[in-house]
Structure formats: structure tokens, C-alpha cells
Amino acid sequence: MKRFYITIYKKRVIDYSLHPVLIEVLWILNIQFSKEACPPYYFMYKNGCIMYIYLNPQYVIRNENNCSYIIAKSALITAKLEYAMAFASVVPPSIGYILSHIGEGELNASIENIANTLNIKSDLIDKFIRKIIDNPVKVGWNYKGVTISFPPYLLTSVKEESEGSVYTDNELFYTTDFIPKRPSVPLNLNFMITTQCRTDCMYCYADRNRKNDLTSWQIIKVIDEAHDMGGESGFDRR
């Protein structure tokens, strides 16, 4: 194990100076993950079937200049992620790029394409991916006063190709330095299009006496504005 860590450190100094934060992330992950937290990894096949690795639809990746974000959707998709509903974390842009593109086709091809773009060795990306595929626990650490975390089951292995929710406001975001900051747009939008509701929730803040519902044109206009501000793909009328 010591030899492995020394090798990573040497590569970090000599070969990968363009992405020091990324290498530190990989180095820390290799220390923090235990065997119990890492289920068997299937590089291409699982039970005789080709497996694809993709971003869990429970999460959204938002990429901005200097910072990327992992955000849990407000709608619960699977009960085993109930405790991750309020999850949100900042990550370096290079990590955001990996998470945004790892599901583009077959795993080997995705890793090679990402490695070529980030100008790092594909085996480092492979080591990172191995640590978070089907991982049932949240892991994280403190980086210069900022907590960086990866939620449970962030990446999932499946038999069919799929697409996660990714928003990127600058295609070259991964070239910027890691500067933790608040997102430039709201993470969630609660949109109530009518007050005509058959339930009477005691905690509801809506004025049920108001009857001036939005028109179809107004609803579409709000959706368009949310999408233009950087809302996730669900706001795209296409």
C-alpha cells in the first residue's frame, strides 16, 4: 500500500501539475475508502452482461466556472437514498467534468475521452471511478476549510445506457481553478401554478382564497425564464 501511495504522489508532482486538486482528491479517496465500503467493481461485464456506468438520476451535477456541485433532487427516486435528500456538495471542476461525462457510452471509451480532455492518465480516472460506483456510503473530507463529499450511489452500474441530469454554463469550466463558492442560480424552484387543491395541509403557506391562476402563457414564460437562468434539463421545453 505504501508503494501505491508513493507512486500516486510522484505522478502528482511530475506528470499532473495541471490538476493538483484532482490528484489530491484521488489520493485521499484511495486512503479513505475501506474494503467494506467498496463493492466489487465490474469493468465491462457483470453476470455475463455489458454494464454501463452512469450518474444516478437522484443527483444533479451543476458545472460553473471555478466550482462544480453535486445536488440531490428534491423528489425521492429510490427509498435507499432517503437520507441523501438534502445532499449538496462543492467539488473541483475537474471532478465535475468526470462525473458529467462518465456515462457517455461504454466505460472504457468514456474514461479515455475524459483522460484526453483533462490531459491525465486514464488509470487515475479509473481508480477514482472504482471508488464511487455503487458505493453505499457517503464519504468526504475537509479541503482548505471546505467539506467535499460524495453521496451514496452517486454512480450506478446498469445494463442499459442512461443520462443523468447535468447543467454546464461554460464548456471550458474544467480549465478553471477550484474556488469554492455559492451557486450563481437557485438550486431548486417550487412552482405552484394553481391554488385549487383538494388537500388542506396545516403547514401550507398558500393563500387558498386567491383564484387568479396563471395562464398557460404565463406558465410557459416562467419555465423559459427558469431555464435561461440555468435550471436543470427538466425546464427545457424541448
XYZ file of C-alpha atoms in Angstrom:
238
model
C 0.000 0.000 0.000
C 2.823 2.412 0.784
C 4.322 1.796 -2.632
C 0.976 2.601 -4.254
C 0.636 5.904 -2.416
C 4.215 6.896 -3.201
C 3.559 6.188 -6.889
C 0.491 8.414 -6.848
C 2.471 11.157 -5.128
C 5.278 11.017 -7.679
C 2.836 11.184 -10.574
C 1.097 14.059 -8.862
C 4.329 16.072 -8.726
C 5.835 15.189 -12.092
C 3.056 14.338 -14.530
C -0.127 16.015 -13.358
C 0.717 19.532 -12.278
C -2.175 20.863 -14.370
C -4.679 19.250 -11.997
C -3.174 19.222 -8.468
C -6.582 19.350 -6.772
C -7.840 16.398 -8.806
C -4.799 14.325 -7.877
C -5.220 15.208 -4.216
C -8.841 14.087 -4.414
C -7.830 10.747 -5.912
C -5.062 10.311 -3.383
C -7.372 10.967 -0.413
C -10.097 8.703 -1.772
C -7.664 5.802 -2.037
C -6.921 6.254 1.653
C -10.440 6.816 2.931
C -12.388 4.053 1.203
C -12.358 0.747 3.054
C -12.936 -2.671 1.507
C -16.359 -2.806 3.167
C -17.368 0.462 1.508
C -16.284 -0.653 -1.951
C -18.431 -3.384 -3.507
C -16.981 -5.479 -6.365
C -16.253 -3.389 -9.430
C -17.289 -4.636 -12.864
C -15.100 -3.081 -15.509
C -17.062 -4.277 -18.544
C -19.146 -7.291 -17.592
C -21.419 -8.282 -14.711
C -23.051 -11.704 -14.724
C -22.168 -12.017 -18.406
C -23.741 -8.669 -19.363
C -22.071 -5.469 -20.524
C -22.542 -2.834 -17.823
C -22.766 0.921 -18.263
C -21.805 3.420 -15.598
C -23.974 6.499 -15.298
C -24.882 9.326 -12.949
C -27.647 8.283 -10.567
C -30.852 10.150 -11.577
C -31.299 11.064 -7.906
C -28.492 13.605 -8.332
C -27.724 16.632 -10.476
C -24.275 17.888 -11.486
C -24.018 21.649 -11.976
C -20.798 22.973 -13.508
C -19.798 26.617 -13.221
C -16.506 28.432 -13.559
C -14.188 27.546 -10.661
C -16.631 25.167 -8.983
C -18.929 22.202 -9.625
C -21.795 20.985 -7.457
C -23.372 17.623 -6.623
C -27.006 18.146 -5.653
C -29.686 15.658 -4.615
C -33.045 16.173 -6.329
C -35.975 17.113 -4.110
C -38.092 14.255 -5.486
C -37.201 10.876 -3.992
C -36.489 8.295 -6.697
C -35.425 5.349 -4.557
C -36.086 4.669 -0.867
C -32.485 3.630 -0.185
C -31.408 7.251 -0.800
C -33.952 8.822 1.539
C -31.238 10.060 3.904
C -29.433 11.790 0.998
C -32.376 14.014 0.021
C -30.820 17.240 1.296
C -27.337 16.452 -0.017
C -25.295 19.178 -1.716
C -21.530 19.460 -2.089
C -18.939 21.514 -3.926
C -16.275 19.648 -5.904
C -13.340 20.748 -8.099
C -14.260 21.491 -11.749
C -12.139 18.572 -12.970
C -14.173 16.182 -10.802
C -17.361 17.784 -12.109
C -16.178 17.099 -15.649
C -15.548 13.426 -14.893
C -18.981 12.975 -13.316
C -20.647 14.819 -16.203
C -19.116 12.684 -18.956
C -18.536 9.236 -17.459
C -21.903 7.980 -18.713
C -21.300 8.789 -22.373
C -21.246 5.320 -23.879
C -19.146 2.316 -22.869
C -16.991 2.764 -19.773
C -13.551 2.329 -21.356
C -14.369 4.822 -24.102
C -15.719 7.339 -21.576
C -12.583 7.115 -19.459
C -10.277 7.549 -22.465
C -12.202 10.583 -23.720
C -12.150 12.213 -20.284
C -8.437 11.489 -19.853
C -7.637 13.071 -23.214
C -9.626 16.197 -22.362
C -8.153 16.632 -18.874
C -4.671 15.609 -20.066
C -4.156 12.998 -17.365
C -3.607 9.239 -17.375
C -6.745 7.142 -17.783
C -5.728 4.799 -14.949
C -6.155 7.617 -12.429
C -9.701 8.266 -13.603
C -10.338 4.537 -13.493
C -9.165 4.361 -9.861
C -11.448 7.253 -8.928
C -14.478 5.734 -10.669
C -13.910 2.377 -8.974
C -14.254 4.039 -5.587
C -17.708 5.552 -6.077
C -19.563 3.085 -8.328
C -22.443 1.528 -6.349
C -20.842 2.786 -3.136
C -23.493 2.630 -0.345
C -21.970 5.216 1.996
C -21.256 8.934 1.859
C -17.593 9.884 2.078
C -15.889 13.229 2.352
C -13.029 15.240 3.762
C -12.017 18.798 4.541
C -10.055 20.612 1.842
C -8.712 24.016 2.919
C -11.698 24.591 5.177
C -14.260 23.326 2.645
C -16.058 19.996 3.043
C -16.056 17.965 -0.179
C -18.353 14.939 -0.183
C -19.556 12.200 -2.499
C -23.062 10.884 -1.704
C -24.073 7.204 -1.693
C -24.709 5.550 -5.054
C -23.568 8.634 -6.978
C -22.564 6.429 -9.912
C -24.555 3.288 -10.707
C -23.848 0.260 -12.896
C -26.724 -0.730 -15.197
C -27.307 -2.836 -18.302
C -28.698 -0.020 -20.457
C -27.280 3.365 -21.359
C -28.759 6.292 -19.473
C -28.267 10.015 -18.951
C -28.086 11.870 -15.662
C -29.017 15.497 -15.078
C -26.088 17.781 -15.883
C -26.014 21.547 -16.374
C -22.923 23.380 -17.634
C -22.770 27.138 -18.175
C -19.299 27.143 -19.776
C -17.924 24.226 -21.791
C -14.376 25.064 -20.649
C -15.267 25.202 -16.936
C -12.872 22.320 -16.193
C -9.868 24.504 -17.091
C -10.558 26.953 -14.245
C -9.021 26.812 -10.768
C -11.048 25.383 -7.897
C -12.567 28.268 -5.928
C -15.430 27.105 -3.647
C -18.410 29.467 -3.853
C -22.178 29.609 -3.732
C -24.026 28.626 -6.945
C -24.865 31.553 -9.209
C -28.518 30.461 -9.529
C -31.023 28.808 -7.134
C -30.679 25.053 -6.800
C -34.416 24.375 -6.654
C -37.592 26.035 -7.892
C -41.003 25.318 -6.346
C -43.619 26.383 -8.850
C -47.293 26.347 -7.798
C -49.415 27.017 -10.870
C -52.791 26.968 -9.117
C -54.348 27.330 -5.648
C -57.081 24.828 -6.461
C -56.034 21.997 -4.176
C -58.185 19.240 -2.679
C -55.988 18.809 0.392
C -55.766 21.122 3.400
C -52.235 20.814 4.749
C -51.765 22.618 8.068
C -48.263 23.796 7.090
C -49.214 25.158 3.636
C -48.327 28.825 3.105
C -50.570 29.364 0.061
C -53.454 31.825 0.149
C -56.271 29.478 -0.830
C -58.702 32.385 -1.245
C -56.865 33.685 -4.293
C -58.395 32.493 -7.551
C -56.257 34.384 -10.071
C -54.469 31.364 -11.545
C -51.671 31.734 -14.053
C -52.484 31.473 -17.722
C -50.819 28.898 -19.965
C -48.690 31.663 -21.488
C -47.527 32.821 -18.037
C -46.638 29.271 -17.007
C -44.530 28.751 -20.133
C -42.872 32.140 -19.606
C -41.810 31.231 -16.059
C -40.436 27.877 -17.246
C -38.470 29.609 -20.009
C -37.050 32.128 -17.536
C -36.018 29.356 -15.139
C -34.297 27.508 -17.978
C -32.481 30.650 -19.157
C -31.220 31.210 -15.592
C -29.595 27.801 -15.610
C -32.308 25.446 -14.471
C -31.826 21.715 -14.956
C -32.838 19.968 -18.160
C -36.397 19.444 -16.918
C -37.026 23.148 -17.547
C -36.158 22.791 -21.219
C -39.402 22.718 -23.234
C -37.626 20.735 -25.965
